[in-house]
Amino acid sequence: MNVYITRKIPSSAKELLESKGINVKEYPKDKPILKEELIRNAKDAEGLISLLTDKIDKEVIDSLPKLKVIANYAVGFNNIDVKYANSKNITVTNTPDILTDATADLAVTLVLTCARNIIHAEKFMRDKKFEGWKPKLFLGYELRGKTVGIIGAGRIGIETAKRLKSFGTKIIYYNRSKKIDFEKELEAKKVTLKKLMKTSDIISVHLPLNDKTNCLIDKEHLDLMKSSAIFINTARGEVVDEKYLIRLLKNKKIFSAGFDVYFEEPNVNNELYKLNNVVILPHLGSASFEARSKMAELCSQNIINIFNGKRALTEVKI
Ligand code: DGY
């Protein structure tokens, strides 16, 4: 059996596969593989480990006739035409759970970084501008007593809420279904998206990207935010009307925003570099040593299971 890995990921993925006698080839460069190259290099592969930067569309799927399983090295799978893969009897898997803590930690990091002007304060120090304590230097917001609006109460949304609750915040959430345990544990309240946008001091987005969530947080919703609001997105850029959000930030209509993901990733809207009320990160949600190794192993284990005629541990269901 053959597996193709589209980028260098922790070596445990390759080691686990090879320990089961599977041949592994990987793209040696640390940049996204071109579609033609992927098709050429993976043509004999029964298993594929793909990244969120690889578009696995009909053309790719049709060009890899032996493929049985696509193991995406991410929890998000909007880069894969899952429906089409499934119609060709190809199983698609992702890496949920194991990156939840890493991503929730990052969302909270962005909240605090935005709330306390950390980036600018740090740059101020490096620019050697510090002349001593000043009563009004870089004033920001405390979290106690603030309302946190979680958009998408899946695993990562819930873990982010738990962390923020410990700062003395009140949790409201927008989700398709009611989350009874979440409500009990955190006294969280389910509200409409409009109510959430209007009443939250801190908004954190945790929605998967699909047809229903694409640009869900549009102009109309964004206009409802408080002038003191902090808006954080660690999910997918396309769920928000990014251009309009940037306009609000430019006109100081909200306090601050933290971006880990972008509308046209990997391209970043140039305006963002010019704004001093944003924190911009290079899609680091799952970027912990722990999460990335576990993700590699889970991808391989899913492939091994499929090769052995078993169910994958984390098959994507749409
Ligand atoms: C994922 O796995 O989908 C995340 O976006 C990685 O940070």
Coordinates of N, CA, C and O in Angstrom, one line a residue, residues 88-247:
K88 N -17.2 8.3 -4.3 CA -16.3 7.4 -5.0 C -15.7 6.4 -4.0 O -14.6 5.8 -4.1
N89 N -16.4 6.2 -2.9 CA -16.0 5.2 -1.8 C -14.7 5.6 -1.1 O -14.0 4.7 -0.7
I90 N -14.4 6.9 -1.1 CA -13.2 7.3 -0.4 C -13.6 7.9 0.9 O -14.5 8.8 1.0
T91 N -13.0 7.4 2.0 CA -13.2 7.9 3.3 C -12.4 9.2 3.5 O -11.3 9.3 3.2
V92 N -13.1 10.2 4.2 CA -12.3 11.4 4.5 C -12.3 11.5 6.0 O -13.3 11.3 6.7
T93 N -11.1 11.8 6.6 CA -11.0 11.9 8.0 C -10.4 13.3 8.4 O -9.7 13.9 7.5
N94 N -10.6 13.7 9.6 CA -10.0 15.0 10.1 C -9.3 14.7 11.4 O -9.2 13.6 11.9
T95 N -8.9 15.8 12.1 CA -8.2 15.6 13.4 C -8.9 16.4 14.5 O -8.3 17.4 15.1
P96 N -10.1 16.0 14.9 CA -10.8 16.8 16.0 C -10.2 16.4 17.3 O -9.4 15.5 17.4
D97 N -10.7 17.1 18.4 CA -10.3 16.9 19.8 C -8.9 17.3 20.1 O -8.7 18.1 21.0
I98 N -8.0 16.6 19.4 CA -6.6 16.8 19.8 C -6.0 18.2 19.6 O -4.9 18.5 20.2
L99 N -6.7 19.0 18.8 CA -6.2 20.4 18.7 C -7.1 21.4 19.4 O -6.9 22.6 19.3
T100 N -8.1 20.9 20.1 CA -9.1 21.8 20.8 C -8.4 22.7 21.8 O -8.6 23.9 21.8
D101 N -7.5 22.1 22.7 CA -6.9 22.9 23.7 C -6.0 24.0 23.1 O -6.0 25.1 23.5
A102 N -5.2 23.5 22.1 CA -4.3 24.5 21.4 C -5.0 25.6 20.8 O -4.6 26.8 21.0
T103 N -6.1 25.4 20.2 CA -6.9 26.4 19.5 C -7.6 27.3 20.5 O -7.6 28.6 20.3
A104 N -8.2 26.7 21.5 CA -8.9 27.5 22.5 C -7.8 28.4 23.3 O -8.1 29.6 23.6
D105 N -6.7 27.8 23.5 CA -5.6 28.7 24.2 C -5.3 29.9 23.3 O -5.1 31.0 23.8
L106 N -5.2 29.6 22.0 CA -4.9 30.7 21.1 C -6.0 31.8 21.1 O -5.7 33.0 21.0
A107 N -7.2 31.3 21.1 CA -8.3 32.3 21.0 C -8.3 33.2 22.3 O -8.4 34.4 22.2
V108 N -8.0 32.6 23.4 CA -7.9 33.4 24.7 C -6.7 34.3 24.6 O -6.7 35.5 25.1
T109 N -5.6 33.8 24.1 CA -4.4 34.7 23.9 C -4.7 35.9 23.1 O -4.4 37.0 23.4
L110 N -5.5 35.7 22.0 CA -5.9 36.8 21.2 C -6.8 37.8 22.0 O -6.7 39.0 21.8
V111 N -7.7 37.3 22.8 CA -8.6 38.1 23.5 C -7.8 39.0 24.4 O -7.9 40.3 24.5
L112 N -6.9 38.4 25.2 CA -6.1 39.2 26.2 C -5.1 40.2 25.5 O -4.9 41.3 25.9
T113 N -4.6 39.7 24.3 CA -3.6 40.6 23.6 C -4.4 41.8 23.1 O -3.8 42.9 23.1
C114 N -5.6 41.6 22.6 CA -6.4 42.7 22.1 C -6.8 43.6 23.2 O -6.7 44.8 23.2
A115 N -7.3 43.0 24.3 CA -7.9 43.7 25.4 C -6.9 44.6 26.1 O -7.2 45.7 26.6
R116 N -5.6 44.2 26.1 CA -4.6 45.0 26.9 C -3.5 45.6 26.0 O -2.4 46.0 26.4
N117 N -3.8 45.7 24.7 CA -2.9 46.4 23.7 C -1.5 45.8 23.8 O -0.5 46.6 23.6
I118 N -1.4 44.5 24.0 CA 0.0 43.9 24.2 C 1.0 44.2 23.1 O 2.1 44.5 23.3
I119 N 0.5 44.0 21.8 CA 1.4 44.1 20.7 C 2.0 45.5 20.6 O 3.3 45.7 20.5
H120 N 1.2 46.5 20.8 CA 1.7 47.9 20.7 C 2.6 48.3 21.9 O 3.6 49.0 21.7
A121 N 2.2 47.8 23.0 CA 2.9 48.1 24.2 C 4.3 47.4 24.1 O 5.3 48.0 24.5
E122 N 4.4 46.2 23.6 CA 5.7 45.5 23.5 C 6.6 46.2 22.4 O 7.8 46.4 22.7
K123 N 5.9 46.7 21.3 CA 6.7 47.4 20.3 C 7.3 48.7 20.9 O 8.4 49.1 20.6
F124 N 6.4 49.4 21.7 CA 6.8 50.6 22.3 C 8.1 50.4 23.1 O 9.0 51.2 23.1
M125 N 8.2 49.3 23.8 CA 9.4 49.0 24.6 C 10.6 48.8 23.7 O 11.6 49.3 23.9
R126 N 10.4 48.0 22.6 CA 11.5 47.7 21.7 C 11.9 49.0 21.0 O 13.1 49.1 20.6
D127 N 11.0 49.9 20.8 CA 11.4 51.2 20.2 C 12.0 52.1 21.2 O 12.3 53.3 20.9
K128 N 12.2 51.6 22.4 CA 12.9 52.4 23.5 C 12.1 53.7 23.8 O 12.8 54.7 24.1
K129 N 10.8 53.6 23.8 CA 10.0 54.8 24.1 C 9.6 54.9 25.6 O 8.9 55.9 26.0
F130 N 9.9 53.9 26.4 CA 9.4 53.8 27.7 C 10.1 54.9 28.6 O 11.4 54.8 28.7
E131 N 9.4 55.8 29.2 CA 10.0 56.8 30.0 C 9.6 56.7 31.5 O 9.9 57.5 32.3
G132 N 8.9 55.6 31.7 CA 8.4 55.4 33.1 C 6.9 55.3 33.1 O 6.2 55.5 32.1
W133 N 6.3 54.9 34.3 CA 4.9 54.6 34.5 C 4.1 55.9 34.2 O 4.5 57.0 34.5
K134 N 3.0 55.7 33.5 CA 2.1 56.9 33.2 C 0.7 56.4 33.4 O 0.3 55.3 33.1
P135 N -0.2 57.3 34.0 CA -1.5 56.9 34.4 C -2.4 56.4 33.2 O -3.3 55.6 33.4
K136 N -2.1 56.9 32.0 CA -3.0 56.5 30.9 C -2.3 55.8 29.8 O -2.8 55.7 28.6
L137 N -1.1 55.2 30.1 CA -0.4 54.5 29.1 C -1.0 53.2 28.7 O -1.2 52.3 29.6
F138 N -1.4 53.0 27.5 CA -2.0 51.7 26.9 C -3.1 51.2 27.8 O -3.1 50.0 28.1
L139 N -4.1 52.0 28.0 CA -5.2 51.5 28.8 C -6.0 50.5 28.0 O -6.3 50.7 26.8
G140 N -6.4 49.4 28.6 CA -7.3 48.4 28.0 C -8.4 48.0 28.8 O -8.8 48.6 29.8
Y141 N -9.0 46.8 28.5 CA -10.2 46.3 29.2 C -9.9 45.1 30.1 O -9.1 44.3 29.7
E142 N -10.5 45.1 31.2 CA -10.5 43.8 32.1 C -11.5 42.9 31.6 O -12.5 43.3 30.9
L143 N -11.4 41.6 31.9 CA -12.4 40.7 31.4 C -13.6 40.5 32.4 O -14.7 40.1 32.0
R144 N -13.3 40.6 33.7 CA -14.4 40.4 34.7 C -15.6 41.2 34.4 O -15.6 42.4 34.1
G145 N -16.7 40.5 34.5 CA -18.0 41.1 34.3 C -18.4 41.3 32.8 O -19.5 41.7 32.5
K146 N -17.5 41.0 31.9 CA -17.8 41.2 30.5 C -18.7 40.0 29.9 O -18.6 38.9 30.5
T147 N -19.4 40.3 28.9 CA -20.2 39.2 28.2 C -19.4 38.7 27.0 O -18.9 39.5 26.2
V148 N -19.2 37.4 27.0 CA -18.5 36.7 25.9 C -19.5 36.0 25.0 O -20.3 35.3 25.5
G149 N -19.4 36.3 23.7 CA -20.3 35.7 22.8 C -19.5 34.7 22.0 O -18.6 35.0 21.2
I150 N -19.9 33.4 22.1 CA -19.2 32.3 21.4 C -20.1 32.0 20.2 O -21.2 31.6 20.3
I151 N -19.5 32.2 19.0 CA -20.3 31.8 17.8 C -19.8 30.5 17.3 O -18.7 30.3 16.8
G152 N -20.6 29.4 17.5 CA -20.2 28.1 17.2 C -19.8 27.4 18.5 O -18.6 27.5 18.9
A153 N -20.8 26.7 19.1 CA -20.4 26.0 20.4 C -20.1 24.5 20.2 O -20.7 23.6 20.7
G154 N -19.1 24.3 19.3 CA -18.5 23.0 19.2 C -17.4 22.8 20.2 O -17.3 23.6 21.2
R155 N -16.5 21.8 20.0 CA -15.5 21.6 21.0 C -14.6 22.8 21.3 O -14.4 23.1 22.5
I156 N -14.2 23.5 20.3 CA -13.2 24.6 20.5 C -14.0 25.8 21.1 O -13.4 26.4 22.0
G157 N -15.2 26.0 20.6 CA -16.0 27.1 21.2 C -16.2 26.9 22.7 O -16.1 27.8 23.5
I158 N -16.5 25.7 23.0 CA -16.8 25.4 24.4 C -15.6 25.5 25.3 O -15.6 26.1 26.4
E159 N -14.4 25.0 24.8 CA -13.2 25.1 25.6 C -12.8 26.6 25.7 O -12.2 27.0 26.8
T160 N -13.0 27.4 24.7 CA -12.7 28.8 24.8 C -13.5 29.5 25.8 O -13.1 30.2 26.7
A161 N -14.8 29.1 25.8 CA -15.8 29.7 26.8 C -15.4 29.3 28.2 O -15.4 30.1 29.1
K162 N -14.9 28.0 28.4 CA -14.5 27.6 29.8 C -13.4 28.5 30.3 O -13.3 28.9 31.4
R163 N -12.4 28.7 29.4 CA -11.2 29.4 29.8 C -11.7 30.9 30.1 O -11.2 31.5 31.1
L164 N -12.5 31.5 29.3 CA -12.9 32.9 29.5 C -13.8 33.0 30.7 O -13.8 34.0 31.4
K165 N -14.6 32.0 31.0 CA -15.5 32.0 32.2 C -14.7 32.2 33.4 O -15.1 32.8 34.4
S166 N -13.5 31.5 33.4 CA -12.7 31.6 34.7 C -12.1 33.0 34.9 O -11.6 33.3 36.0
F167 N -12.3 33.9 34.0 CA -11.9 35.3 34.2 C -13.1 36.1 34.8 O -13.0 37.3 34.9
G168 N -14.2 35.4 35.0 CA -15.3 36.1 35.6 C -16.3 36.7 34.6 O -16.9 37.7 34.8
T169 N -16.3 36.1 33.4 CA -17.2 36.6 32.4 C -18.5 35.9 32.4 O -18.7 34.8 33.0
K170 N -19.5 36.4 31.6 CA -20.8 35.8 31.4 C -20.8 35.2 30.0 O -20.3 35.9 29.0
I171 N -21.3 34.0 29.8 CA -21.2 33.4 28.4 C -22.5 33.4 27.8 O -23.5 32.8 28.3
I172 N -22.6 33.9 26.5 CA -23.8 33.6 25.7 C -23.2 32.9 24.4 O -22.0 33.0 24.1
Y173 N -24.1 32.2 23.7 CA -23.6 31.5 22.5 C -24.6 31.5 21.4 O -25.8 31.5 21.7
Y174 N -24.1 31.3 20.2 CA -25.0 31.1 19.0 C -24.6 29.8 18.5 O -23.4 29.5 18.2
N175 N -25.5 28.9 18.3 CA -25.3 27.6 17.7 C -26.5 27.0 17.2 O -27.6 27.4 17.6
R176 N -26.4 26.1 16.2 CA -27.7 25.5 15.6 C -28.5 24.8 16.7 O -29.6 25.0 16.9
S177 N -27.8 24.0 17.5 CA -28.5 23.2 18.5 C -28.2 23.7 19.9 O -27.2 24.4 20.1
K178 N -29.1 23.5 20.8 CA -28.9 23.9 22.2 C -27.9 22.9 22.8 O -27.9 21.7 22.6
K179 N -27.0 23.4 23.6 CA -25.9 22.6 24.3 C -26.2 22.6 25.8 O -25.8 23.4 26.5
I180 N -27.0 21.6 26.2 CA -27.5 21.5 27.5 C -26.4 21.4 28.6 O -26.4 22.2 29.5
D181 N -25.4 20.6 28.4 CA -24.3 20.4 29.4 C -23.5 21.7 29.5 O -23.1 22.1 30.6
F182 N -23.3 22.3 28.3 CA -22.5 23.6 28.3 C -23.3 24.7 29.1 O -22.7 25.4 29.9
E183 N -24.6 24.7 28.9 CA -25.4 25.7 29.6 C -25.3 25.5 31.1 O -25.2 26.4 31.8
K184 N -25.4 24.2 31.5 CA -25.4 23.9 32.9 C -24.1 24.2 33.5 O -24.0 24.8 34.5
E185 N -23.0 23.8 32.8 CA -21.7 23.9 33.4 C -21.2 25.4 33.5 O -20.6 25.8 34.5
L186 N -21.6 26.2 32.5 CA -21.1 27.6 32.5 C -22.2 28.6 32.6 O -21.9 29.8 32.4
E187 N -23.4 28.2 32.9 CA -24.5 29.1 32.9 C -24.6 29.9 31.6 O -24.8 31.1 31.6
A188 N -24.3 29.2 30.5 CA -24.3 29.8 29.2 C -25.7 29.9 28.7 O -26.5 29.0 29.0
K189 N -26.0 30.9 27.9 CA -27.3 31.1 27.4 C -27.3 31.2 25.9 O -26.5 31.9 25.3
K190 N -28.2 30.4 25.2 CA -28.2 30.4 23.8 C -29.0 31.6 23.3 O -30.1 31.9 23.8
V191 N -28.5 32.4 22.3 CA -29.2 33.6 21.8 C -29.1 33.6 20.3 O -28.4 32.8 19.7
T192 N -29.8 34.5 19.7 CA -29.7 34.6 18.2 C -28.4 35.3 17.9 O -27.8 35.9 18.8
L193 N -28.0 35.2 16.7 CA -26.7 35.8 16.3 C -26.7 37.3 16.4 O -25.8 37.9 16.9
K194 N -27.9 37.8 16.1 CA -28.0 39.3 16.2 C -27.9 39.8 17.7 O -27.2 40.7 18.0
K195 N -28.5 39.0 18.6 CA -28.5 39.4 20.0 C -27.0 39.3 20.5 O -26.5 40.1 21.2
L196 N -26.4 38.2 20.0 CA -25.0 38.0 20.5 C -24.1 39.2 20.0 O -23.3 39.7 20.8
M197 N -24.3 39.5 18.7 CA -23.4 40.6 18.2 C -23.7 41.9 18.9 O -22.7 42.7 19.2
K198 N -24.9 42.1 19.3 CA -25.3 43.4 20.0 C -24.9 43.5 21.4 O -24.5 44.6 21.9
T199 N -24.9 42.3 22.1 CA -24.7 42.4 23.6 C -23.3 42.0 24.1 O -23.0 42.1 25.2
S200 N -22.5 41.4 23.2 CA -21.2 40.8 23.6 C -20.2 41.9 23.7 O -20.1 42.8 22.9
D201 N -19.3 41.8 24.7 CA -18.1 42.6 24.8 C -17.0 42.0 24.0 O -16.1 42.7 23.5
I202 N -17.0 40.6 24.1 CA -15.9 39.9 23.4 C -16.7 38.8 22.5 O -17.5 38.1 23.0
I203 N -16.3 38.8 21.2 CA -17.0 37.8 20.3 C -15.9 36.9 19.8 O -14.8 37.4 19.3
S204 N -16.1 35.6 19.9 CA -15.1 34.6 19.4 C -15.7 33.7 18.5 O -16.7 33.0 18.8
V205 N -15.2 33.6 17.3 CA -15.8 32.8 16.2 C -15.2 31.4 16.2 O -14.0 31.2 16.1
H206 N -16.1 30.4 16.2 CA -15.6 29.0 16.1 C -16.4 28.1 15.2 O -16.7 26.9 15.5
L207 N -16.9 28.7 14.1 CA -17.7 28.0 13.2 C -16.9 27.2 12.1 O -15.9 27.7 11.7
P208 N -17.4 26.0 11.7 CA -16.8 25.4 10.6 C -17.2 26.1 9.3 O -18.2 26.8 9.3
L209 N -16.4 26.1 8.3 CA -16.8 26.8 7.0 C -17.6 25.8 6.1 O -17.1 24.7 5.8
N210 N -18.8 26.2 5.8 CA -19.6 25.4 4.8 C -20.6 26.3 4.1 O -20.5 27.5 4.4
D211 N -21.4 25.8 3.3 CA -22.4 26.6 2.6 C -23.2 27.5 3.5 O -23.6 28.6 3.1
K212 N -23.5 27.0 4.6 CA -24.4 27.8 5.5 C -23.7 28.9 6.3 O -24.3 29.8 6.7
T213 N -22.4 28.7 6.5 CA -21.7 29.6 7.4 C -20.8 30.6 6.5 O -20.3 31.6 7.1
N214 N -20.7 30.4 5.2 CA -20.0 31.3 4.4 C -20.5 32.7 4.5 O -21.7 32.9 4.2
C215 N -19.7 33.6 4.9 CA -20.2 35.1 5.1 C -21.4 35.2 6.0 O -22.1 36.2 5.9
L216 N -21.6 34.3 6.9 CA -22.7 34.4 7.8 C -22.7 35.7 8.7 O -23.7 36.3 8.9
I217 N -21.5 36.0 9.1 CA -21.3 37.2 9.9 C -21.1 38.4 8.9 O -20.0 38.7 8.6
D218 N -22.2 38.9 8.5 CA -22.2 39.9 7.4 C -22.2 41.3 7.9 O -22.2 41.5 9.2
K219 N -22.3 42.3 7.0 CA -22.4 43.7 7.4 C -23.4 44.0 8.4 O -23.2 44.7 9.4
E220 N -24.6 43.4 8.2 CA -25.7 43.7 9.1 C -25.4 43.2 10.5 O -25.7 43.9 11.5
H221 N -24.8 42.1 10.6 CA -24.4 41.6 12.0 C -23.3 42.4 12.6 O -23.3 42.7 13.7
L222 N -22.3 42.7 11.7 CA -21.1 43.4 12.2 C -21.4 44.8 12.7 O -20.9 45.3 13.7
D223 N -22.4 45.4 12.1 CA -22.9 46.8 12.5 C -23.5 46.8 13.9 O -23.6 47.9 14.4
L224 N -23.8 45.7 14.4 CA -24.5 45.6 15.7 C -23.5 45.7 16.9 O -23.9 45.9 18.0
M225 N -22.2 45.5 16.6 CA -21.2 45.4 17.7 C -21.1 46.7 18.4 O -21.2 47.8 17.9
K226 N -20.8 46.5 19.7 CA -20.5 47.7 20.6 C -19.3 48.4 20.2 O -18.3 47.8 19.7
S227 N -19.1 49.7 20.5 CA -17.9 50.4 20.2 C -16.7 49.9 21.0 O -15.6 50.1 20.6
S228 N -17.0 49.2 22.1 CA -15.9 48.6 22.9 C -15.6 47.2 22.6 O -14.8 46.5 23.3
A229 N -16.3 46.6 21.6 CA -16.2 45.2 21.3 C -14.8 44.7 20.8 O -14.1 45.5 20.2
I230 N -14.5 43.5 21.2 CA -13.3 42.8 20.7 C -13.8 41.6 19.9 O -14.6 40.8 20.4
F231 N -13.3 41.5 18.7 CA -13.8 40.4 17.8 C -12.6 39.5 17.4 O -11.6 40.0 16.9
I232 N -12.8 38.2 17.7 CA -11.7 37.3 17.5 C -12.2 36.2 16.5 O -13.2 35.6 16.7
N233 N -11.3 35.8 15.5 CA -11.6 34.7 14.6 C -10.4 33.8 14.5 O -9.4 34.1 14.0
T234 N -10.6 32.6 15.1 CA -9.6 31.5 14.9 C -10.2 30.4 14.1 O -9.6 29.3 14.1
A235 N -11.3 30.6 13.4 CA -12.0 29.5 12.7 C -11.6 29.5 11.2 O -10.6 28.8 10.8
R236 N -12.4 30.2 10.4 CA -12.1 30.4 9.0 C -12.4 31.8 8.6 O -13.5 32.3 9.0
G237 N -11.6 32.4 7.8 CA -11.8 33.8 7.4 C -13.1 34.0 6.7 O -13.8 35.1 6.8
E238 N -13.5 33.0 5.9 CA -14.7 33.2 5.0 C -16.0 33.3 5.7 O -17.0 33.6 5.1
V239 N -16.0 33.0 7.0 CA -17.3 33.1 7.7 C -17.7 34.5 8.1 O -18.8 34.8 8.5
V240 N -16.7 35.5 7.9 CA -17.0 36.9 8.2 C -16.8 37.8 7.0 O -15.9 37.5 6.1
D241 N -17.6 38.8 6.9 CA -17.3 39.8 5.8 C -16.1 40.6 6.2 O -16.2 41.6 6.9
E242 N -15.0 40.1 5.9 CA -13.7 40.7 6.4 C -13.5 42.1 5.9 O -13.0 43.0 6.7
K243 N -13.9 42.4 4.7 CA -13.7 43.8 4.2 C -14.5 44.8 5.0 O -14.0 45.9 5.4
Y244 N -15.7 44.4 5.4 CA -16.5 45.3 6.2 C -16.0 45.4 7.6 O -16.0 46.5 8.2
L245 N -15.5 44.3 8.1 CA -14.9 44.3 9.5 C -13.7 45.3 9.5 O -13.6 46.1 10.4
I246 N -12.9 45.2 8.5 CA -11.8 46.1 8.4 C -12.2 47.6 8.3 O -11.6 48.5 9.0
R247 N -13.3 47.8 7.6 CA -13.8 49.2 7.5 C -14.2 49.7 8.9 O -13.9 50.8 9.3

